[in-house]
Amino acid sequence: AQSVTQLGSHVSVSEGALVLLRCNYSSSVPPYLFWYVQYPNQGLQLLLKYTSAATLVKGINGFEAEFKKSETSFHLTKPSAHMSDAAEYFCAVSDLAGGYQKVTFGTGTKLQVIP
Amino acid sequence: DAGVIQSPRHEVTEMGQEVTLRCKPISGHDYLFWYRQTMMRGLELLIYFNNNVPIDDSGMPEDRFSAKMPNASFSTLKIQPSEPRDSAVYFCASSDPGTNQPQHFGDGTRLSIL
């Protein structure tokens, strides 16, 4: 069964520092992977998705993620954190189950940006 | 384009009352999902539909919860009778078919059961 593991439920970085949010997946087939962001009092929004076209995926707001099959990882990075990046981030994997789309979300990582 | 629309945004009611949450998915999306989010349990998938048909309701916590999708543009999640432990934010999401298609979330309904 597919699954994703997000290491670290809370991450704190200083404004301007590198952001690194970790996600490891488990899937029996080449996965479709996603990162979502959730701002307070809002639903989840798509940041970026991996669909095997390229291992380095660029998303919105300066975020990017690199798919590494050998490490079964899809970590999210941003070179320089901004205060507005404070939010909760979810990694997700999509697969087929019984012929239907099945999406599994990670437990989320809350990013705090310190001025 | 309008996104996923949920109503009400906030609901406060007393335990034992019936609660109905509503969702209008994005036009043309074949999949509709209902989630519940709490601090303790995180984001939980309750049920999802494909072409208005329930596919997997294994996440529905109890018989007090029921969901319907009478047509492609409307879905409801009902709790009857409601209990304080049902207090949470409930999200609806929709997507195009295909495993590479992302889900589009509404802004949620914040439910408080007193």
JSON list of C-alpha atoms in Angstrom, two decimals:
[
{"chain": "A", "resi": 1, "resn": "ALA", "atom": "CA", "xyz": [0.00, 0.00, 0.00]},
{"chain": "A", "resi": 2, "resn": "GLN", "atom": "CA", "xyz": [1.20, 3.49, -0.77]},
{"chain": "A", "resi": 3, "resn": "SER", "atom": "CA", "xyz": [2.17, 5.84, 2.04]},
{"chain": "A", "resi": 4, "resn": "VAL", "atom": "CA", "xyz": [4.14, 8.99, 2.76]},
{"chain": "A", "resi": 5, "resn": "THR", "atom": "CA", "xyz": [6.14, 9.91, 5.83]},
{"chain": "A", "resi": 6, "resn": "GLN", "atom": "CA", "xyz": [6.91, 13.48, 6.73]},
{"chain": "A", "resi": 7, "resn": "LEU", "atom": "CA", "xyz": [9.82, 13.83, 9.11]},
{"chain": "A", "resi": 8, "resn": "GLY", "atom": "CA", "xyz": [9.29, 16.57, 11.65]},
{"chain": "A", "resi": 9, "resn": "SER", "atom": "CA", "xyz": [5.86, 17.84, 12.58]},
{"chain": "A", "resi": 10, "resn": "HIS", "atom": "CA", "xyz": [7.33, 21.30, 13.27]},
{"chain": "A", "resi": 11, "resn": "VAL", "atom": "CA", "xyz": [10.21, 23.07, 11.54]},
{"chain": "A", "resi": 12, "resn": "SER", "atom": "CA", "xyz": [11.54, 26.51, 12.43]},
{"chain": "A", "resi": 13, "resn": "VAL", "atom": "CA", "xyz": [13.79, 28.58, 10.19]},
{"chain": "A", "resi": 14, "resn": "SER", "atom": "CA", "xyz": [14.99, 32.15, 10.25]},
{"chain": "A", "resi": 15, "resn": "GLU", "atom": "CA", "xyz": [13.76, 34.56, 7.62]},
{"chain": "A", "resi": 16, "resn": "GLY", "atom": "CA", "xyz": [16.11, 34.30, 4.64]},
{"chain": "A", "resi": 17, "resn": "ALA", "atom": "CA", "xyz": [17.34, 30.81, 5.55]},
{"chain": "A", "resi": 18, "resn": "LEU", "atom": "CA", "xyz": [16.94, 27.64, 3.54]},
{"chain": "A", "resi": 19, "resn": "VAL", "atom": "CA", "xyz": [13.68, 25.76, 3.95]},
{"chain": "A", "resi": 20, "resn": "LEU", "atom": "CA", "xyz": [13.87, 21.96, 3.81]},
{"chain": "A", "resi": 21, "resn": "LEU", "atom": "CA", "xyz": [10.78, 19.86, 4.48]},
{"chain": "A", "resi": 22, "resn": "ARG", "atom": "CA", "xyz": [11.22, 16.12, 4.22]},
{"chain": "A", "resi": 23, "resn": "CYS", "atom": "CA", "xyz": [8.95, 13.56, 2.63]},
{"chain": "A", "resi": 24, "resn": "ASN", "atom": "CA", "xyz": [9.60, 9.88, 1.99]},
{"chain": "A", "resi": 25, "resn": "TYR", "atom": "CA", "xyz": [7.19, 7.71, 0.08]},
{"chain": "A", "resi": 26, "resn": "SER", "atom": "CA", "xyz": [6.40, 4.05, -0.16]},
{"chain": "A", "resi": 27, "resn": "SER", "atom": "CA", "xyz": [4.79, 2.87, -3.37]},
{"chain": "A", "resi": 28, "resn": "SER", "atom": "CA", "xyz": [4.90, -0.34, -5.34]},
{"chain": "A", "resi": 29, "resn": "VAL", "atom": "CA", "xyz": [4.69, 1.51, -8.64]},
{"chain": "A", "resi": 30, "resn": "PRO", "atom": "CA", "xyz": [6.17, 4.79, -9.90]},
{"chain": "A", "resi": 31, "resn": "PRO", "atom": "CA", "xyz": [4.32, 7.31, -7.80]},
{"chain": "A", "resi": 32, "resn": "TYR", "atom": "CA", "xyz": [2.59, 10.57, -8.46]},
{"chain": "A", "resi": 33, "resn": "LEU", "atom": "CA", "xyz": [3.64, 12.91, -5.67]},
{"chain": "A", "resi": 34, "resn": "PHE", "atom": "CA", "xyz": [2.32, 16.25, -4.53]},
{"chain": "A", "resi": 35, "resn": "TRP", "atom": "CA", "xyz": [3.08, 19.00, -2.05]},
{"chain": "A", "resi": 36, "resn": "TYR", "atom": "CA", "xyz": [0.25, 21.09, -0.69]},
{"chain": "A", "resi": 37, "resn": "VAL", "atom": "CA", "xyz": [0.29, 24.14, 1.57]},
{"chain": "A", "resi": 38, "resn": "GLN", "atom": "CA", "xyz": [-2.38, 25.13, 4.08]},
{"chain": "A", "resi": 39, "resn": "TYR", "atom": "CA", "xyz": [-2.55, 28.67, 5.42]},
{"chain": "A", "resi": 40, "resn": "PRO", "atom": "CA", "xyz": [-4.58, 29.39, 8.57]},
{"chain": "A", "resi": 41, "resn": "ASN", "atom": "CA", "xyz": [-8.32, 29.08, 8.11]},
{"chain": "A", "resi": 42, "resn": "GLN", "atom": "CA", "xyz": [-7.96, 27.89, 4.53]},
{"chain": "A", "resi": 43, "resn": "GLY", "atom": "CA", "xyz": [-8.06, 24.64, 2.63]},
{"chain": "A", "resi": 44, "resn": "LEU", "atom": "CA", "xyz": [-5.03, 22.93, 1.14]},
{"chain": "A", "resi": 45, "resn": "GLN", "atom": "CA", "xyz": [-3.56, 24.43, -2.03]},
{"chain": "A", "resi": 46, "resn": "LEU", "atom": "CA", "xyz": [-1.34, 22.68, -4.54]},
{"chain": "A", "resi": 47, "resn": "LEU", "atom": "CA", "xyz": [2.31, 23.80, -4.42]},
{"chain": "A", "resi": 48, "resn": "LEU", "atom": "CA", "xyz": [3.71, 21.39, -6.98]},
{"chain": "A", "resi": 49, "resn": "LYS", "atom": "CA", "xyz": [3.40, 17.88, -8.35]},
{"chain": "A", "resi": 50, "resn": "TYR", "atom": "CA", "xyz": [5.72, 15.20, -9.70]},
{"chain": "A", "resi": 51, "resn": "THR", "atom": "CA", "xyz": [4.50, 13.19, -12.66]},
{"chain": "A", "resi": 52, "resn": "SER", "atom": "CA", "xyz": [7.77, 11.63, -13.94]},
{"chain": "A", "resi": 53, "resn": "ALA", "atom": "CA", "xyz": [8.46, 14.28, -16.59]},
{"chain": "A", "resi": 54, "resn": "ALA", "atom": "CA", "xyz": [11.40, 15.73, -14.62]},
{"chain": "A", "resi": 55, "resn": "THR", "atom": "CA", "xyz": [12.97, 14.87, -11.30]},
{"chain": "A", "resi": 56, "resn": "LEU", "atom": "CA", "xyz": [13.25, 18.51, -10.21]},
{"chain": "A", "resi": 57, "resn": "VAL", "atom": "CA", "xyz": [9.87, 20.13, -9.99]},
{"chain": "A", "resi": 58, "resn": "LYS", "atom": "CA", "xyz": [9.31, 23.83, -9.58]},
{"chain": "A", "resi": 59, "resn": "GLY", "atom": "CA", "xyz": [6.20, 25.09, -7.86]},
{"chain": "A", "resi": 60, "resn": "ILE", "atom": "CA", "xyz": [4.63, 28.32, -6.79]},
{"chain": "A", "resi": 61, "resn": "ASN", "atom": "CA", "xyz": [6.13, 30.86, -4.39]},
{"chain": "A", "resi": 62, "resn": "GLY", "atom": "CA", "xyz": [9.72, 29.80, -5.13]},
{"chain": "A", "resi": 63, "resn": "PHE", "atom": "CA", "xyz": [9.37, 26.25, -3.83]},
{"chain": "A", "resi": 64, "resn": "GLU", "atom": "CA", "xyz": [10.79, 23.23, -5.57]},
{"chain": "A", "resi": 65, "resn": "ALA", "atom": "CA", "xyz": [11.08, 19.52, -4.88]},
{"chain": "A", "resi": 66, "resn": "GLU", "atom": "CA", "xyz": [13.41, 16.83, -6.15]},
{"chain": "A", "resi": 67, "resn": "PHE", "atom": "CA", "xyz": [12.28, 13.27, -6.76]},
{"chain": "A", "resi": 68, "resn": "LYS", "atom": "CA", "xyz": [14.98, 10.75, -5.78]},
{"chain": "A", "resi": 69, "resn": "LYS", "atom": "CA", "xyz": [13.96, 7.21, -6.55]},
{"chain": "A", "resi": 70, "resn": "SER", "atom": "CA", "xyz": [17.02, 5.68, -4.87]},
{"chain": "A", "resi": 71, "resn": "GLU", "atom": "CA", "xyz": [16.12, 7.41, -1.62]},
{"chain": "A", "resi": 72, "resn": "THR", "atom": "CA", "xyz": [12.32, 7.20, -2.11]},
{"chain": "A", "resi": 73, "resn": "SER", "atom": "CA", "xyz": [12.24, 10.87, -1.23]},
{"chain": "A", "resi": 74, "resn": "PHE", "atom": "CA", "xyz": [10.50, 13.99, -2.46]},
{"chain": "A", "resi": 75, "resn": "HIS", "atom": "CA", "xyz": [11.81, 16.75, -0.22]},
{"chain": "A", "resi": 76, "resn": "LEU", "atom": "CA", "xyz": [10.52, 20.32, -0.53]},
{"chain": "A", "resi": 77, "resn": "THR", "atom": "CA", "xyz": [12.98, 23.21, -0.54]},
{"chain": "A", "resi": 78, "resn": "LYS", "atom": "CA", "xyz": [13.09, 26.97, -0.86]},
{"chain": "A", "resi": 79, "resn": "PRO", "atom": "CA", "xyz": [16.39, 28.86, -0.87]},
{"chain": "A", "resi": 80, "resn": "SER", "atom": "CA", "xyz": [15.23, 31.78, 1.24]},
{"chain": "A", "resi": 81, "resn": "ALA", "atom": "CA", "xyz": [12.33, 31.71, 3.67]},
{"chain": "A", "resi": 82, "resn": "HIS", "atom": "CA", "xyz": [9.86, 34.55, 3.80]},
{"chain": "A", "resi": 83, "resn": "MET", "atom": "CA", "xyz": [7.52, 35.37, 6.64]},
{"chain": "A", "resi": 84, "resn": "SER", "atom": "CA", "xyz": [4.58, 34.59, 4.38]},
{"chain": "A", "resi": 85, "resn": "ASP", "atom": "CA", "xyz": [5.80, 30.97, 4.05]},
{"chain": "A", "resi": 86, "resn": "ALA", "atom": "CA", "xyz": [4.63, 30.21, 7.59]},
{"chain": "A", "resi": 87, "resn": "ALA", "atom": "CA", "xyz": [1.99, 27.53, 7.06]},
{"chain": "A", "resi": 88, "resn": "GLU", "atom": "CA", "xyz": [1.45, 23.79, 7.23]},
{"chain": "A", "resi": 89, "resn": "TYR", "atom": "CA", "xyz": [2.81, 21.68, 4.38]},
{"chain": "A", "resi": 90, "resn": "PHE", "atom": "CA", "xyz": [1.51, 18.28, 3.33]},
{"chain": "A", "resi": 91, "resn": "CYS", "atom": "CA", "xyz": [3.12, 15.69, 1.12]},
{"chain": "A", "resi": 92, "resn": "ALA", "atom": "CA", "xyz": [0.78, 13.31, -0.73]},
{"chain": "A", "resi": 93, "resn": "VAL", "atom": "CA", "xyz": [1.03, 10.28, -2.99]},
{"chain": "A", "resi": 94, "resn": "SER", "atom": "CA", "xyz": [-1.54, 9.24, -5.57]},
{"chain": "A", "resi": 95, "resn": "ASP", "atom": "CA", "xyz": [-2.13, 5.77, -6.92]},
{"chain": "A", "resi": 96, "resn": "LEU", "atom": "CA", "xyz": [-4.90, 3.54, -8.20]},
{"chain": "A", "resi": 97, "resn": "ALA", "atom": "CA", "xyz": [-6.87, 1.37, -5.81]},
{"chain": "A", "resi": 98, "resn": "GLY", "atom": "CA", "xyz": [-9.48, -0.90, -7.31]},
{"chain": "A", "resi": 99, "resn": "GLY", "atom": "CA", "xyz": [-9.38, 1.15, -10.49]},
{"chain": "A", "resi": 100, "resn": "TYR", "atom": "CA", "xyz": [-10.02, 4.43, -8.70]},
{"chain": "A", "resi": 101, "resn": "GLN", "atom": "CA", "xyz": [-7.77, 7.31, -7.75]},
{"chain": "A", "resi": 102, "resn": "LYS", "atom": "CA", "xyz": [-6.49, 6.94, -4.18]},
{"chain": "A", "resi": 103, "resn": "VAL", "atom": "CA", "xyz": [-4.61, 9.77, -2.49]},
{"chain": "A", "resi": 104, "resn": "THR", "atom": "CA", "xyz": [-2.75, 9.41, 0.79]},
{"chain": "A", "resi": 105, "resn": "PHE", "atom": "CA", "xyz": [-1.63, 12.51, 2.68]},
{"chain": "A", "resi": 106, "resn": "GLY", "atom": "CA", "xyz": [1.23, 12.78, 5.12]},
{"chain": "A", "resi": 107, "resn": "THR", "atom": "CA", "xyz": [0.71, 14.05, 8.64]},
{"chain": "A", "resi": 108, "resn": "GLY", "atom": "CA", "xyz": [1.90, 17.55, 7.77]},
{"chain": "A", "resi": 109, "resn": "THR", "atom": "CA", "xyz": [4.79, 19.79, 8.80]},
{"chain": "A", "resi": 110, "resn": "LYS", "atom": "CA", "xyz": [4.17, 23.19, 10.34]},
{"chain": "A", "resi": 111, "resn": "LEU", "atom": "CA", "xyz": [6.74, 25.72, 9.21]},
{"chain": "A", "resi": 112, "resn": "GLN", "atom": "CA", "xyz": [7.54, 28.61, 11.49]},
{"chain": "A", "resi": 113, "resn": "VAL", "atom": "CA", "xyz": [9.57, 31.51, 10.10]},
{"chain": "A", "resi": 114, "resn": "ILE", "atom": "CA", "xyz": [11.43, 33.56, 12.69]},
{"chain": "A", "resi": 115, "resn": "PRO", "atom": "CA", "xyz": [12.08, 37.21, 11.91]},
{"chain": "B", "resi": 1, "resn": "ASP", "atom": "CA", "xyz": [-13.28, 29.72, -12.40]},
{"chain": "B", "resi": 2, "resn": "ALA", "atom": "CA", "xyz": [-15.04, 29.23, -9.10]},
{"chain": "B", "resi": 3, "resn": "GLY", "atom": "CA", "xyz": [-13.32, 26.86, -6.78]},
{"chain": "B", "resi": 4, "resn": "VAL", "atom": "CA", "xyz": [-14.87, 24.30, -4.46]},
{"chain": "B", "resi": 5, "resn": "ILE", "atom": "CA", "xyz": [-17.58, 26.01, -2.44]},
{"chain": "B", "resi": 6, "resn": "GLN", "atom": "CA", "xyz": [-18.49, 24.86, 1.03]},
{"chain": "B", "resi": 7, "resn": "SER", "atom": "CA", "xyz": [-21.25, 26.06, 3.29]},
{"chain": "B", "resi": 8, "resn": "PRO", "atom": "CA", "xyz": [-21.63, 27.07, 5.99]},
{"chain": "B", "resi": 9, "resn": "ARG", "atom": "CA", "xyz": [-18.12, 28.34, 6.85]},
{"chain": "B", "resi": 10, "resn": "HIS", "atom": "CA", "xyz": [-18.87, 28.08, 10.54]},
{"chain": "B", "resi": 11, "resn": "GLU", "atom": "CA", "xyz": [-21.47, 26.07, 12.43]},
{"chain": "B", "resi": 12, "resn": "VAL", "atom": "CA", "xyz": [-22.08, 26.04, 16.15]},
{"chain": "B", "resi": 13, "resn": "THR", "atom": "CA", "xyz": [-24.78, 23.77, 17.50]},
{"chain": "B", "resi": 14, "resn": "GLU", "atom": "CA", "xyz": [-25.68, 21.77, 20.55]},
{"chain": "B", "resi": 15, "resn": "MET", "atom": "CA", "xyz": [-25.02, 18.09, 20.87]},
{"chain": "B", "resi": 16, "resn": "GLY", "atom": "CA", "xyz": [-27.80, 15.89, 19.62]},
{"chain": "B", "resi": 17, "resn": "GLN", "atom": "CA", "xyz": [-28.72, 18.21, 16.77]},
{"chain": "B", "resi": 18, "resn": "GLU", "atom": "CA", "xyz": [-28.50, 17.24, 13.13]},
{"chain": "B", "resi": 19, "resn": "VAL", "atom": "CA", "xyz": [-25.72, 18.96, 11.17]},
{"chain": "B", "resi": 20, "resn": "THR", "atom": "CA", "xyz": [-25.61, 19.22, 7.39]},
{"chain": "B", "resi": 21, "resn": "LEU", "atom": "CA", "xyz": [-22.51, 20.37, 5.56]},
{"chain": "B", "resi": 22, "resn": "ARG", "atom": "CA", "xyz": [-22.69, 21.24, 1.90]},
{"chain": "B", "resi": 23, "resn": "CYS", "atom": "CA", "xyz": [-20.25, 21.18, -0.97]},
{"chain": "B", "resi": 24, "resn": "LYS", "atom": "CA", "xyz": [-20.28, 22.31, -4.57]},
{"chain": "B", "resi": 25, "resn": "PRO", "atom": "CA", "xyz": [-17.35, 20.82, -6.49]},
{"chain": "B", "resi": 26, "resn": "ILE", "atom": "CA", "xyz": [-15.60, 22.37, -9.45]},
{"chain": "B", "resi": 27, "resn": "SER", "atom": "CA", "xyz": [-17.64, 21.84, -12.58]},
{"chain": "B", "resi": 28, "resn": "GLY", "atom": "CA", "xyz": [-16.43, 18.85, -14.58]},
{"chain": "B", "resi": 29, "resn": "HIS", "atom": "CA", "xyz": [-14.55, 17.18, -11.75]},
{"chain": "B", "resi": 30, "resn": "ASP", "atom": "CA", "xyz": [-15.40, 13.48, -11.44]},
{"chain": "B", "resi": 31, "resn": "TYR", "atom": "CA", "xyz": [-14.07, 12.93, -7.93]},
{"chain": "B", "resi": 32, "resn": "LEU", "atom": "CA", "xyz": [-15.34, 14.42, -4.69]},
{"chain": "B", "resi": 33, "resn": "PHE", "atom": "CA", "xyz": [-13.72, 13.89, -1.30]},
{"chain": "B", "resi": 34, "resn": "TRP", "atom": "CA", "xyz": [-14.77, 14.68, 2.26]},
{"chain": "B", "resi": 35, "resn": "TYR", "atom": "CA", "xyz": [-12.06, 15.15, 4.91]},
{"chain": "B", "resi": 36, "resn": "ARG", "atom": "CA", "xyz": [-12.02, 15.96, 8.59]},
{"chain": "B", "resi": 37, "resn": "GLN", "atom": "CA", "xyz": [-9.14, 17.83, 10.22]},
{"chain": "B", "resi": 38, "resn": "THR", "atom": "CA", "xyz": [-8.40, 18.03, 13.95]},
{"chain": "B", "resi": 39, "resn": "MET", "atom": "CA", "xyz": [-5.32, 18.86, 15.96]},
{"chain": "B", "resi": 40, "resn": "MET", "atom": "CA", "xyz": [-5.24, 15.37, 17.45]},
{"chain": "B", "resi": 41, "resn": "ARG", "atom": "CA", "xyz": [-5.87, 13.27, 14.36]},
{"chain": "B", "resi": 42, "resn": "GLY", "atom": "CA", "xyz": [-4.71, 15.51, 11.53]},
{"chain": "B", "resi": 43, "resn": "LEU", "atom": "CA", "xyz": [-6.34, 15.21, 8.10]},
{"chain": "B", "resi": 44, "resn": "GLU", "atom": "CA", "xyz": [-8.60, 12.17, 7.73]},
{"chain": "B", "resi": 45, "resn": "LEU", "atom": "CA", "xyz": [-10.35, 11.01, 4.58]},
{"chain": "B", "resi": 46, "resn": "LEU", "atom": "CA", "xyz": [-13.97, 10.22, 5.40]},
{"chain": "B", "resi": 47, "resn": "ILE", "atom": "CA", "xyz": [-15.46, 9.22, 2.06]},
{"chain": "B", "resi": 48, "resn": "TYR", "atom": "CA", "xyz": [-15.02, 9.82, -1.64]},
{"chain": "B", "resi": 49, "resn": "PHE", "atom": "CA", "xyz": [-17.22, 9.66, -4.71]},
{"chain": "B", "resi": 50, "resn": "ASN", "atom": "CA", "xyz": [-16.57, 9.01, -8.36]},
{"chain": "B", "resi": 51, "resn": "ASN", "atom": "CA", "xyz": [-19.26, 10.17, -10.78]},
{"chain": "B", "resi": 52, "resn": "ASN", "atom": "CA", "xyz": [-21.67, 10.63, -7.83]},
{"chain": "B", "resi": 53, "resn": "VAL", "atom": "CA", "xyz": [-21.17, 7.05, -6.61]},
{"chain": "B", "resi": 54, "resn": "PRO", "atom": "CA", "xyz": [-19.56, 6.42, -3.18]},
{"chain": "B", "resi": 55, "resn": "ILE", "atom": "CA", "xyz": [-16.36, 4.46, -3.72]},
{"chain": "B", "resi": 56, "resn": "ASP", "atom": "CA", "xyz": [-14.81, 4.20, -0.27]},
{"chain": "B", "resi": 57, "resn": "ASP", "atom": "CA", "xyz": [-16.56, 5.14, 2.97]},
{"chain": "B", "resi": 58, "resn": "SER", "atom": "CA", "xyz": [-14.23, 3.23, 5.26]},
{"chain": "B", "resi": 59, "resn": "GLY", "atom": "CA", "xyz": [-13.16, 6.49, 6.89]},
{"chain": "B", "resi": 60, "resn": "MET", "atom": "CA", "xyz": [-16.64, 7.40, 8.06]},
{"chain": "B", "resi": 61, "resn": "PRO", "atom": "CA", "xyz": [-16.30, 7.15, 11.83]},
{"chain": "B", "resi": 62, "resn": "GLU", "atom": "CA", "xyz": [-19.76, 5.94, 12.78]},
{"chain": "B", "resi": 63, "resn": "ASP", "atom": "CA", "xyz": [-23.27, 5.37, 11.52]},
{"chain": "B", "resi": 64, "resn": "ARG", "atom": "CA", "xyz": [-24.08, 8.86, 12.73]},
{"chain": "B", "resi": 65, "resn": "PHE", "atom": "CA", "xyz": [-22.22, 10.11, 9.66]},
{"chain": "B", "resi": 66, "resn": "SER", "atom": "CA", "xyz": [-23.69, 9.89, 6.19]},
{"chain": "B", "resi": 67, "resn": "ALA", "atom": "CA", "xyz": [-22.81, 11.46, 2.85]},
{"chain": "B", "resi": 68, "resn": "LYS", "atom": "CA", "xyz": [-24.70, 11.81, -0.39]},
{"chain": "B", "resi": 69, "resn": "MET", "atom": "CA", "xyz": [-24.04, 13.12, -3.84]},
{"chain": "B", "resi": 70, "resn": "PRO", "atom": "CA", "xyz": [-27.39, 13.43, -5.61]},
{"chain": "B", "resi": 71, "resn": "ASN", "atom": "CA", "xyz": [-25.85, 15.06, -8.68]},
{"chain": "B", "resi": 72, "resn": "ALA", "atom": "CA", "xyz": [-22.51, 16.15, -10.08]},
{"chain": "B", "resi": 73, "resn": "SER", "atom": "CA", "xyz": [-22.69, 19.61, -8.58]},
{"chain": "B", "resi": 74, "resn": "PHE", "atom": "CA", "xyz": [-23.72, 18.97, -5.00]},
{"chain": "B", "resi": 75, "resn": "SER", "atom": "CA", "xyz": [-22.81, 16.82, -2.03]},
{"chain": "B", "resi": 76, "resn": "THR", "atom": "CA", "xyz": [-23.80, 16.76, 1.63]},
{"chain": "B", "resi": 77, "resn": "LEU", "atom": "CA", "xyz": [-22.24, 15.36, 4.76]},
{"chain": "B", "resi": 78, "resn": "LYS", "atom": "CA", "xyz": [-24.69, 14.81, 7.63]},
{"chain": "B", "resi": 79, "resn": "ILE", "atom": "CA", "xyz": [-24.07, 14.07, 11.26]},
{"chain": "B", "resi": 80, "resn": "GLN", "atom": "CA", "xyz": [-27.08, 12.90, 13.26]},
{"chain": "B", "resi": 81, "resn": "PRO", "atom": "CA", "xyz": [-27.01, 13.06, 16.21]},
{"chain": "B", "resi": 82, "resn": "SER", "atom": "CA", "xyz": [-23.97, 15.28, 16.65]},
{"chain": "B", "resi": 83, "resn": "GLU", "atom": "CA", "xyz": [-21.55, 14.91, 19.57]},
{"chain": "B", "resi": 84, "resn": "PRO", "atom": "CA", "xyz": [-18.85, 17.25, 20.95]},
{"chain": "B", "resi": 85, "resn": "ARG", "atom": "CA", "xyz": [-16.11, 14.95, 19.61]},
{"chain": "B", "resi": 86, "resn": "ASP", "atom": "CA", "xyz": [-17.34, 15.70, 16.09]},
{"chain": "B", "resi": 87, "resn": "SER", "atom": "CA", "xyz": [-15.99, 19.24, 16.46]},
{"chain": "B", "resi": 88, "resn": "ALA", "atom": "CA", "xyz": [-13.46, 19.72, 13.66]},
{"chain": "B", "resi": 89, "resn": "VAL", "atom": "CA", "xyz": [-12.89, 21.43, 10.35]},
{"chain": "B", "resi": 90, "resn": "TYR", "atom": "CA", "xyz": [-14.51, 19.52, 7.51]},
{"chain": "B", "resi": 91, "resn": "PHE", "atom": "CA", "xyz": [-13.11, 19.92, 4.02]},
{"chain": "B", "resi": 92, "resn": "CYS", "atom": "CA", "xyz": [-14.51, 19.03, 0.67]},
{"chain": "B", "resi": 93, "resn": "ALA", "atom": "CA", "xyz": [-12.22, 18.56, -2.33]},
{"chain": "B", "resi": 94, "resn": "SER", "atom": "CA", "xyz": [-12.72, 17.66, -5.96]},
{"chain": "B", "resi": 95, "resn": "SER", "atom": "CA", "xyz": [-10.47, 16.54, -8.80]},
{"chain": "B", "resi": 96, "resn": "ASP", "atom": "CA", "xyz": [-10.34, 15.47, -12.39]},
{"chain": "B", "resi": 97, "resn": "PRO", "atom": "CA", "xyz": [-9.88, 11.73, -12.99]},
{"chain": "B", "resi": 98, "resn": "GLY", "atom": "CA", "xyz": [-6.32, 10.44, -13.19]},
{"chain": "B", "resi": 99, "resn": "THR", "atom": "CA", "xyz": [-3.69, 9.71, -10.59]},
{"chain": "B", "resi": 100, "resn": "ASN", "atom": "CA", "xyz": [-1.67, 12.74, -11.66]},
{"chain": "B", "resi": 101, "resn": "GLN", "atom": "CA", "xyz": [-4.50, 15.16, -10.99]},
{"chain": "B", "resi": 102, "resn": "PRO", "atom": "CA", "xyz": [-4.35, 17.27, -7.83]},
{"chain": "B", "resi": 103, "resn": "GLN", "atom": "CA", "xyz": [-7.24, 17.81, -5.48]},
{"chain": "B", "resi": 104, "resn": "HIS", "atom": "CA", "xyz": [-8.82, 21.23, -5.15]},
{"chain": "B", "resi": 105, "resn": "PHE", "atom": "CA", "xyz": [-9.98, 22.02, -1.65]},
{"chain": "B", "resi": 106, "resn": "GLY", "atom": "CA", "xyz": [-12.71, 24.27, -0.36]},
{"chain": "B", "resi": 107, "resn": "ASP", "atom": "CA", "xyz": [-12.08, 26.56, 2.58]},
{"chain": "B", "resi": 108, "resn": "GLY", "atom": "CA", "xyz": [-13.76, 24.17, 4.97]},
{"chain": "B", "resi": 109, "resn": "THR", "atom": "CA", "xyz": [-16.57, 24.26, 7.52]},
{"chain": "B", "resi": 110, "resn": "ARG", "atom": "CA", "xyz": [-15.50, 24.84, 11.10]},
{"chain": "B", "resi": 111, "resn": "LEU", "atom": "CA", "xyz": [-17.93, 22.81, 13.21]},
{"chain": "B", "resi": 112, "resn": "SER", "atom": "CA", "xyz": [-18.31, 23.24, 16.94]},
{"chain": "B", "resi": 113, "resn": "ILE", "atom": "CA", "xyz": [-20.62, 20.95, 18.87]},
{"chain": "B", "resi": 114, "resn": "LEU", "atom": "CA", "xyz": [-21.38, 22.24, 22.36]}
]
